[in-house]
XYZ file of C-alpha atoms in Angstrom:
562
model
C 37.603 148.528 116.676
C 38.949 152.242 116.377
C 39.144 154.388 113.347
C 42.893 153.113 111.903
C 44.522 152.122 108.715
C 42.301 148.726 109.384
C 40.078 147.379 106.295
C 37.103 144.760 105.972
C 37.389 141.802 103.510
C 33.880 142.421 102.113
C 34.253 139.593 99.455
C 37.910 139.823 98.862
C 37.646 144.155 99.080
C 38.911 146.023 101.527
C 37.113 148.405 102.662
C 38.373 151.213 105.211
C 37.201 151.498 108.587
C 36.435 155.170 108.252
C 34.516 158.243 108.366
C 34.429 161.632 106.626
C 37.148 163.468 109.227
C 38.973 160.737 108.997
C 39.209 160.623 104.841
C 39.448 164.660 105.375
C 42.690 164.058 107.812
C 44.194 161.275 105.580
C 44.319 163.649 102.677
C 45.629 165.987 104.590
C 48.497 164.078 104.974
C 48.866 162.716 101.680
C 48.910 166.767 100.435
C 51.748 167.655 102.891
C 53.915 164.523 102.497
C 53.431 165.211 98.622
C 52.400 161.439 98.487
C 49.929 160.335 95.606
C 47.137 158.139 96.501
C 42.991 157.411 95.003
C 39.914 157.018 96.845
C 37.587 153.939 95.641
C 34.037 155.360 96.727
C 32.586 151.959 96.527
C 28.852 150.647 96.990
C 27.555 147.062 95.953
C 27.576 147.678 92.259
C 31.747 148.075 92.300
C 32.323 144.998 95.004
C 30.177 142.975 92.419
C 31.970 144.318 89.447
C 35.493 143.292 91.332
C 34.173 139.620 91.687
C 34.500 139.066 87.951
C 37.270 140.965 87.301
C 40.484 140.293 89.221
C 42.552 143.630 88.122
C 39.437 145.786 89.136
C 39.963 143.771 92.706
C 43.656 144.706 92.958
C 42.429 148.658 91.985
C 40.423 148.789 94.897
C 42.989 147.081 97.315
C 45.596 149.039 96.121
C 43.793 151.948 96.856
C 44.508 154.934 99.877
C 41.058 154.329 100.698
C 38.408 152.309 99.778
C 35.276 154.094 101.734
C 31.627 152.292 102.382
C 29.163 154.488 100.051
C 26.261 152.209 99.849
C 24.652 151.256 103.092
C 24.900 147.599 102.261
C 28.110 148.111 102.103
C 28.420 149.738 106.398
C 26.449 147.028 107.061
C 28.761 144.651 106.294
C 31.372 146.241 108.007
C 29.387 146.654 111.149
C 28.896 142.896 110.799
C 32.631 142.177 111.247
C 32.626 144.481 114.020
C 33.904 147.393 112.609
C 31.467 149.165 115.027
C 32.854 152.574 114.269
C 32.859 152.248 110.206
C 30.630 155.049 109.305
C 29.065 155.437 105.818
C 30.862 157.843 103.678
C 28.711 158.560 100.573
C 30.367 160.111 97.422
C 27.491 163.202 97.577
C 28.281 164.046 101.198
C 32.223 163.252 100.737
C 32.269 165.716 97.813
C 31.690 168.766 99.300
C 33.322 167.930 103.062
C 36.511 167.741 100.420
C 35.562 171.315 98.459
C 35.493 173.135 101.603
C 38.834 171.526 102.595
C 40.192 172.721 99.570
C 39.109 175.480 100.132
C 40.166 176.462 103.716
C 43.371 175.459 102.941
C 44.055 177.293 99.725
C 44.553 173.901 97.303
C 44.028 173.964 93.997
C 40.796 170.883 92.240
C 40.367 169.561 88.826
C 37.094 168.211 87.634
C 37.112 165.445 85.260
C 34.231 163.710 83.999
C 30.776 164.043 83.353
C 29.148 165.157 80.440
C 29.422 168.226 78.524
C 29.337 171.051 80.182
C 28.798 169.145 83.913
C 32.038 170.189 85.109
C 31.913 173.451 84.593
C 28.259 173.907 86.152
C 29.465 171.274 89.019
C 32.757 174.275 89.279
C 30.093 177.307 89.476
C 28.391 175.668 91.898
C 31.299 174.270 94.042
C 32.529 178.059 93.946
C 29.189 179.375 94.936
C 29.091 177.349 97.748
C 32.524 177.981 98.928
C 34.400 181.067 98.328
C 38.040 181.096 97.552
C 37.665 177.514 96.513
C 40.330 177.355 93.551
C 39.069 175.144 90.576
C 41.905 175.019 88.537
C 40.327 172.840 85.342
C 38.056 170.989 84.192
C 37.708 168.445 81.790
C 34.602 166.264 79.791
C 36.440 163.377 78.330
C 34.591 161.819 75.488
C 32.153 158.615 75.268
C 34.425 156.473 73.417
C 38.172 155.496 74.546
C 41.241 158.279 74.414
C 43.444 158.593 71.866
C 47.275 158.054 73.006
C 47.597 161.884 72.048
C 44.715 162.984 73.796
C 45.371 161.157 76.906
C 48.861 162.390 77.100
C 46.919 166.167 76.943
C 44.673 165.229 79.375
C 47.485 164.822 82.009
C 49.422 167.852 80.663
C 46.436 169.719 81.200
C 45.939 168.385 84.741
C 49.827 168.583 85.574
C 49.910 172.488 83.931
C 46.856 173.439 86.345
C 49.114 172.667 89.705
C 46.043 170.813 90.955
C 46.863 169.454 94.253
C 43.320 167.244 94.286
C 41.155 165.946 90.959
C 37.998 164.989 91.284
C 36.380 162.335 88.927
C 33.175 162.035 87.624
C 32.778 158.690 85.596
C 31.239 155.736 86.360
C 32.128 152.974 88.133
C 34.699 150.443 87.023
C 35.565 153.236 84.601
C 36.530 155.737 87.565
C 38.200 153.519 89.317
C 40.577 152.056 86.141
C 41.146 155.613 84.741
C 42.319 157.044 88.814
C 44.447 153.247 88.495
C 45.993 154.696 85.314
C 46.421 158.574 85.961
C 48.431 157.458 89.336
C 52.073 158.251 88.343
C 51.600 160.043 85.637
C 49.523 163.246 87.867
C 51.082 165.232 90.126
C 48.171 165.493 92.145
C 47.990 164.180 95.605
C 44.773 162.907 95.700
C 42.246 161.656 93.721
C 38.747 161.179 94.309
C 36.026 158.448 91.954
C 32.801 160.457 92.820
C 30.830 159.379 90.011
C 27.057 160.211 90.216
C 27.777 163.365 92.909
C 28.858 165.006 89.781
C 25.484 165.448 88.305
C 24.099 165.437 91.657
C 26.240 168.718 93.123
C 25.475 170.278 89.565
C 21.877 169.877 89.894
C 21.557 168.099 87.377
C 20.484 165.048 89.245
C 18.653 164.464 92.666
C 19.233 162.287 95.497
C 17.037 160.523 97.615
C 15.829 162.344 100.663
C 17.092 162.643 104.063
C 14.335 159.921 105.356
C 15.261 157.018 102.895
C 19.119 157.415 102.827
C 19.380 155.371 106.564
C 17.187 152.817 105.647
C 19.248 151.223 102.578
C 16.702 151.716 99.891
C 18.427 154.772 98.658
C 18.634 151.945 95.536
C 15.110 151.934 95.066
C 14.519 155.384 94.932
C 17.387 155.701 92.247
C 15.712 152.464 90.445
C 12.522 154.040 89.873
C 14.084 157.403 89.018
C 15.896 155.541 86.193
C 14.799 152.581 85.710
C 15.965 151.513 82.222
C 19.961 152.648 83.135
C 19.647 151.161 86.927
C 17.203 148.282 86.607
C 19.444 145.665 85.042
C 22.303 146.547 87.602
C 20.216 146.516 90.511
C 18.271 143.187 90.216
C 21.339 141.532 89.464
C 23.672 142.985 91.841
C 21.664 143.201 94.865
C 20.397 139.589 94.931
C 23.800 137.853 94.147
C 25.542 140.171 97.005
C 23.160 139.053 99.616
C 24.117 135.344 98.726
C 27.554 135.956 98.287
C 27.883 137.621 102.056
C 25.872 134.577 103.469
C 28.101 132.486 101.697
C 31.427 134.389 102.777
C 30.389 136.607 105.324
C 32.967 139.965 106.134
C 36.106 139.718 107.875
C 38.691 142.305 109.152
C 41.204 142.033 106.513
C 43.785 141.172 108.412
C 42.913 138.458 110.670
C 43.963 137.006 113.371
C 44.983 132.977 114.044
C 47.113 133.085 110.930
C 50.556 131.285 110.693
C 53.248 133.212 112.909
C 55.222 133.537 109.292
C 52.501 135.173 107.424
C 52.057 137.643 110.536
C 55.369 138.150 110.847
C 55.575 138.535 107.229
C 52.339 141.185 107.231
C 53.875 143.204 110.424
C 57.163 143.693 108.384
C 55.744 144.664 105.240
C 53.396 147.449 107.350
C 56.260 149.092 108.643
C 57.478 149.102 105.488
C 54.896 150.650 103.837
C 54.333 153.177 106.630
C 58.805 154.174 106.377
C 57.803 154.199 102.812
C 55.555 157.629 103.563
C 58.292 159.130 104.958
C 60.437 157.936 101.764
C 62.159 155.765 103.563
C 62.807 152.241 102.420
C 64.316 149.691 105.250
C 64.647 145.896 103.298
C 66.102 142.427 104.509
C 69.520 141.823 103.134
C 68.194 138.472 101.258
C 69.062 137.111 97.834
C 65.339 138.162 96.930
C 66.116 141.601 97.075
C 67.192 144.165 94.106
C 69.956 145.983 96.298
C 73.452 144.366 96.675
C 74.583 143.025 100.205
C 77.867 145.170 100.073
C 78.955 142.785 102.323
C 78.667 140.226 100.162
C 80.510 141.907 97.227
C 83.404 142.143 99.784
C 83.566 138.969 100.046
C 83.193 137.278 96.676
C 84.571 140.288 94.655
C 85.998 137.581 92.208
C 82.661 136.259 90.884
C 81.612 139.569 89.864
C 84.377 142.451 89.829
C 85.585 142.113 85.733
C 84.528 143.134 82.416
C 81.795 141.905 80.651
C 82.061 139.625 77.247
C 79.476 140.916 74.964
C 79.250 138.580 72.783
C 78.539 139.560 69.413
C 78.885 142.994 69.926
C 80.651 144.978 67.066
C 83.373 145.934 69.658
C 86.456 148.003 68.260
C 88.064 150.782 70.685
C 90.178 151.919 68.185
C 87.115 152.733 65.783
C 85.148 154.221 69.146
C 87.779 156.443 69.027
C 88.084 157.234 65.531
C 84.392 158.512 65.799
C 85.082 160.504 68.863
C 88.137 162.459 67.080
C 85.849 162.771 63.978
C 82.665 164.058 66.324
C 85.045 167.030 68.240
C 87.849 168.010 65.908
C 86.152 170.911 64.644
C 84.104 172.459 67.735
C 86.039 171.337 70.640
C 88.358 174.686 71.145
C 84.568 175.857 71.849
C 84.356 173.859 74.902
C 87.703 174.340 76.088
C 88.072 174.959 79.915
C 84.125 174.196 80.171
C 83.067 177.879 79.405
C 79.105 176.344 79.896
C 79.608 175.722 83.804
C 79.201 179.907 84.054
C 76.434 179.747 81.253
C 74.674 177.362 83.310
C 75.032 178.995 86.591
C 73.572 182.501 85.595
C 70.310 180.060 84.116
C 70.349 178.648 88.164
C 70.599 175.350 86.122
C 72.465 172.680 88.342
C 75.086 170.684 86.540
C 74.280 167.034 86.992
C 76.316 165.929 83.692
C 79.572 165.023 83.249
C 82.226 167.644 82.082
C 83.662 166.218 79.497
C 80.296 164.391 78.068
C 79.384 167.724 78.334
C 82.151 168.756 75.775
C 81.358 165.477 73.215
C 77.502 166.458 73.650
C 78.276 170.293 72.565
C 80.256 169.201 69.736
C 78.126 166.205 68.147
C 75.261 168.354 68.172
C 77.344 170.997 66.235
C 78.940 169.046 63.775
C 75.805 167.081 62.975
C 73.187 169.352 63.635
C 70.553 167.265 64.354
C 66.611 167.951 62.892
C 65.604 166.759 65.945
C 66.347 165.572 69.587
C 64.349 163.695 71.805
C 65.219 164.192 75.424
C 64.368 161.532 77.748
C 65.582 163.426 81.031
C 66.724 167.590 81.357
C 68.608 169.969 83.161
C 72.076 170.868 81.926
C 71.843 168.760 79.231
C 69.139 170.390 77.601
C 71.172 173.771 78.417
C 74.269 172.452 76.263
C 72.087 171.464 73.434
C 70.117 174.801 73.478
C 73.637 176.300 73.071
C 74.798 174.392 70.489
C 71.544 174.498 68.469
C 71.767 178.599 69.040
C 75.200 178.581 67.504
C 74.150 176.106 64.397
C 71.732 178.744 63.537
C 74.169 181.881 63.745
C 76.032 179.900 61.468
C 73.186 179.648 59.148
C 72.150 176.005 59.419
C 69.162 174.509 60.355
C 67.673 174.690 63.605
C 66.979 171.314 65.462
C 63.737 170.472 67.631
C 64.192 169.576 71.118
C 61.749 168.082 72.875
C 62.503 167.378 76.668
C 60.530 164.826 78.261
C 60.851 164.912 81.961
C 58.183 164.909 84.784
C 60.850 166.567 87.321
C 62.361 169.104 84.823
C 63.628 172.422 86.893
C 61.660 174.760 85.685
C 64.165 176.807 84.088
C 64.827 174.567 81.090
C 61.196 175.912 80.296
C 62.305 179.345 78.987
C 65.446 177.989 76.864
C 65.443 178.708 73.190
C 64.542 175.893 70.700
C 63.410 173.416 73.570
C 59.914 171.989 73.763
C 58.788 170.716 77.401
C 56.218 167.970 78.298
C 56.421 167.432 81.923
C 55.431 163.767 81.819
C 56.835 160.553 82.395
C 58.244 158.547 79.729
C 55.846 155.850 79.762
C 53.186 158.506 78.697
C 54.866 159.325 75.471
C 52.712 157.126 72.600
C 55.072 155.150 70.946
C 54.211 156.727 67.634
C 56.156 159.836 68.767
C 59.542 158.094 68.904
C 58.672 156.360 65.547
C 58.234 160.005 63.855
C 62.386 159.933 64.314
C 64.673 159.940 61.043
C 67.898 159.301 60.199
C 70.089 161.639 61.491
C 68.022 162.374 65.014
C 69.006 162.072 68.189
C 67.666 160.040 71.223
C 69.067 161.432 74.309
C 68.602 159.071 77.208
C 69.674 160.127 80.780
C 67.017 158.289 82.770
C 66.515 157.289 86.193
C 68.944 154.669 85.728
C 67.024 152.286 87.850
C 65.544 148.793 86.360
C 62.577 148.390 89.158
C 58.939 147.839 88.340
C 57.203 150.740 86.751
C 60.273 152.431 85.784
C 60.442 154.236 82.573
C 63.448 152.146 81.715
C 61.683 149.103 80.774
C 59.836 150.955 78.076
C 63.295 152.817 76.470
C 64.608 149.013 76.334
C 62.011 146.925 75.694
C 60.286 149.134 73.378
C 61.462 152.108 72.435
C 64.910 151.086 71.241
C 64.601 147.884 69.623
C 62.019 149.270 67.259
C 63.704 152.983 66.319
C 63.741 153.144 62.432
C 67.395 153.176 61.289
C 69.798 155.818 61.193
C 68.998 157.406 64.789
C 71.547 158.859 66.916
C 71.034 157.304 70.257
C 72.835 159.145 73.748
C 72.729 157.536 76.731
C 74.243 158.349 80.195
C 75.646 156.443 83.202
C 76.556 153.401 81.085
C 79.007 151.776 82.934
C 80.832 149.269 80.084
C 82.636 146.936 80.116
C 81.806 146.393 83.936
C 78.152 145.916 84.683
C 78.043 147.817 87.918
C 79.129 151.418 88.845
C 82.442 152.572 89.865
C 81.054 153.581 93.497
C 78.960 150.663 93.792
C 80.884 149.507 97.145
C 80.378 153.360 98.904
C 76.801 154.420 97.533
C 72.935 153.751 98.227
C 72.437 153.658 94.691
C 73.458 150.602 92.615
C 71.963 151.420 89.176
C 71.277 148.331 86.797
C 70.488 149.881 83.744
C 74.016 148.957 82.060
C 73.213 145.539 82.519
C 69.751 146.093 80.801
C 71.960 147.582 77.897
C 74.448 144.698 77.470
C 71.628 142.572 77.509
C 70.102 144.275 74.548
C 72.948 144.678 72.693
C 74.696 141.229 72.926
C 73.352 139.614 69.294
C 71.804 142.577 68.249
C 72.986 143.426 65.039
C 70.242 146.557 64.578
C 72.189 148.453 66.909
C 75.779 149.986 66.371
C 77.934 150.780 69.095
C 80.040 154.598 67.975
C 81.593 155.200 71.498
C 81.200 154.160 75.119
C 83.306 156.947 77.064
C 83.787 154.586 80.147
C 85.350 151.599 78.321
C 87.608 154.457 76.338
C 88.689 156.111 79.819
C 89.604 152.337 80.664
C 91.161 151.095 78.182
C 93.029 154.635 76.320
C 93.112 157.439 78.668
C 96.010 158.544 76.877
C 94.677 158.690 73.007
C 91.115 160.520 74.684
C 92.960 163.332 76.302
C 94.707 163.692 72.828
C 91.552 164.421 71.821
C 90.192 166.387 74.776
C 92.175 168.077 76.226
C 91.137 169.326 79.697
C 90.430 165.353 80.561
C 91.831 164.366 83.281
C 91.397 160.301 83.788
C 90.085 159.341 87.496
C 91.893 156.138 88.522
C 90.374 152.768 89.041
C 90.869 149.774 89.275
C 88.887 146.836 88.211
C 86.015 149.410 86.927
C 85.946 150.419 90.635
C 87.189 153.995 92.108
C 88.035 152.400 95.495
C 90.924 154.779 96.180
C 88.607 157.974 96.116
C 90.722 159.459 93.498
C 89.968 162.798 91.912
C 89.554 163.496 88.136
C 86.965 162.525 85.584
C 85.098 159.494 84.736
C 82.852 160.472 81.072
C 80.039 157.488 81.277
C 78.394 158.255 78.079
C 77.229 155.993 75.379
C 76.693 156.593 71.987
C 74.558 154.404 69.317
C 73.429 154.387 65.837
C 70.210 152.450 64.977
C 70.966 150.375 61.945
């Protein structure tokens, strides 16, 4: 057995068949791909923690690496054959990874420890290896995070540029918090080296060079601490033993199993692996979230119309009434799309629509929001700076905007009256979107895709049907009446989150429809260029453009909270 990708069932975890270069050399990797991944530094005391605890099982399988720290541990790899596995212990993996860093200019965050740990543990990392960049560190608390200060801790860690965080907690708690920060970080890797915090401070020792081969590194630990270690030693140990004899170690992916399952495993690698290249290849199946275009050619009858809404407050005529209202006083300020220039001497892209660019300018300006909550930013944020810039001139009151985006371009930073936090969505406590009034706005332009993790199923499931009344609610690439885009027979993308929408709002009388600029383009192109006048209506047909016509198509949504 080689040095691969290959892991050992040691009682249901998988551990890596793998040494130091080869961790060193998978990082690598990860850092130039820009992919995200933890290591699980894992000896007895975390296997036997996983056995009672399924979700701290799935952290460690889920894992970029799951390396043998205890000896036990080897051992039992050797045992299934994995004759190569070579221990990789969190004190010896910690600096191998520092010099890295080091040598090739990235930047580490320490977090963990106690106070003032990190900081010695960053002298003497630096010390040790010059040019080595720590770019923060961080001694969270004994006691759970608050909402607020976990969203600073991964501001903090995000505003360094650290391309590789260290943690020094202990074990599960490592493990869960690298489980949670994945996502939310922007660093590549992360690393649960618990104890060879204190260790690589000096604050602790570790056993010496003569013990650590022979297993009883434990021992020597034990009696160096025996009140913290005893209890989690004699239990551990003993039950591990019997657990192995009862279910000794197995590659994790064995051999002899049904040709389906294999066939099933195979596919799913080279998935994963096209994955790393951010690729995705799936099986056209009935299972799968994308549309068989094929498919939709063929039955274009059982899905191709407008959706019923049932018990939706539903009036075009009124939709349009509060579009008139919204622009007849700032729209001349819009006219011919003056911002497009605006936004090119920022080096903003424009990734909005024209003319919801126009209705955004002027709803902003004739109600002057207090505040705006961005869920998204790039020109949008630009328009509303504008706007917000002119209000004042005028002499009314400023409005907050807060843009909450873990992509932003980083020239929406610099814009006047905009706050940024470069996180995702599902970082922002929920107490923050309850601090909105009546009269705020909620500006939605998400990723537009209903998948798991997305930050979609928070806005909808959470966020939206609990906004105190009154709010101003924006959101973009809403599709109604049809459920599915206008390109969705010529694109890779086939966004569901209209369907998400229609599903909230059938029923739902705490939420009040103004104007939905795609069923108004449908239904009165005429009476909207009346009020706009540089629209020019893009043809379609059946809510799909399937004649590649030119012109506009305005997508956005507007809602009131009631």
């Amino acid at each position: 057995m080689t040095i691969t990708d290959e892991r050992i069932d040691v009682l249901g975890v998988g551990v890596d068949v793998t040494s130091i270069p080869h961790v060193l050399s998978t990082m690598d990797g990860w850092i130039a791909r820009g992919e995200q991944h933890y290591v699980c530094v894992t000896s007895v005391h975390g296997i036997m923690e996983a056995q009672q605890d399924p979700d701290l099982l799935r952290i460690h399988n889920a894992s970029g690496l799951t390396v043998p720290d205890g000896a036990p541990v080897l051992w039992a790899g050797r045992y299934a054959g994995a004759r190569e596995m070579s221990r990789v212990r969190g004190p010896d993996l910690l600096p191998a990874v520092a010099e890295r860093a080091a040598a090739r200019g990235w930047r580490v965050y320490l977090y963990g420890g106690a106070e003032g740990t990190p900081e010695l543990l960053a002298q003497r990392l630096r010390e040790r290896f010059p040019g080595l960049v720590v770019a923060g560190t961080y001694s969270p608390p004994f006691r759970p995070l608050t909402d607020d200060e976990q969203a600073d801790v991964v501001a903090r860690i995000n505003g360094s540029g650290a391309d590789i965080v260290m943690v020094g907690l202990s074990t599960p708690k490592q493990e869960r918090w690298m489980d949670w920060a994945r996502g939310k970080l922007r660093a590549a890797a992360l690393f649960g080296f618990g104890a060879a915090f204190d260790i690589h401070a000096g604050i602790a020792t570790q056993a010496p060079d003569w013990i650590r081969p022979t297993g009883m590194e434990w021992l020597y630990r034990l009696l160096k601490d025996p009140r913290r270690l005893g209890p989690r030693y004699l239990k551990n140990n003993p039950r591990f033993l019997a657990a192995i004899l009862r279910r000794p170690p197995r590659p994790a992916r064995p051999a002899g199993v049904p040709m389906a399952s294999r066939t099933k495993r195979a596919a799913y690698h080279v998935f994963e692996r096209l994955e790393r290249t951010r690729v995705h290849v799936l099986p056209a199946h009935y299972y799968s979230p994308v549309a068989d275009r094929s498919w939709l050619r063929h039955n274009e009858s059982l899905w191709r119309r407008p959706a019923t809404l049932p018990g939706v407050d539903w009036d075009l005529d009124d939709q349009l009434g509060w579009l008139r209202e919204a622009c007849a006083n700032h729209v001349d300020e819009v006219r011919g799309f003056p911002f497009l220039s605006r936004l090119d001497q920022l080096g903003i892209q424009f990734r909005y629509g024209l003319i919801e660019g126009q209705v955004l300018h002027c709803v902003v300006r004739s109600l002057a929001p207090r505040r705006i909550v961005e869920i998204g930013s790039g020109a949008s944020t630009a328009l509303m700076s504008d706007a917000v810039r002119r209000n004042v001139r005028e002499g009314r009151g400023a409005s907050e905007i807060v843009a909450i985006d873990p992509f932003m371009p980083p020239e929406v930073s610099g814009l006047p009256h905009v706050e940024v936090r470069r996180i995702p969505a599902q970082d922002v406590p929920t107490s923050f979107f309850a601090d909105l009034r009546e009269g705020d706005l909620l500006f939605i332009d998400s990723s537009h895709a209903v998948k798991t993790g997305s930050e979609l199923n928070r806005i909808y499931l959470e966020l939206l049907p609990t906004l105190p009344p009154g709010v101003l609610v924006h959101i973009h690439d809403i599709y109604l009446p049809y459920l599915y885009s206008p390109w969705v027979l010529g694109d890779f993308w086939d966004w569901q989150e209209t369907a998400l929408l229609a599903a909230l709002l059938v029923h739902n009388p705490r939420l009040e429809v103004l104007c939905c600029q795609s069923a108004l383009h449908h239904a009165k192109p005429a009476e909207v260029g009346e009020v706009l006048a540089d629209y020019r209506p893009r043809p379609m047909t059946d809510g799909v453009d399937d004649r590649g016509s030119q012109g506009h198509f305005p997508s956005s949504l507007w809602l009131r909270s009631r």
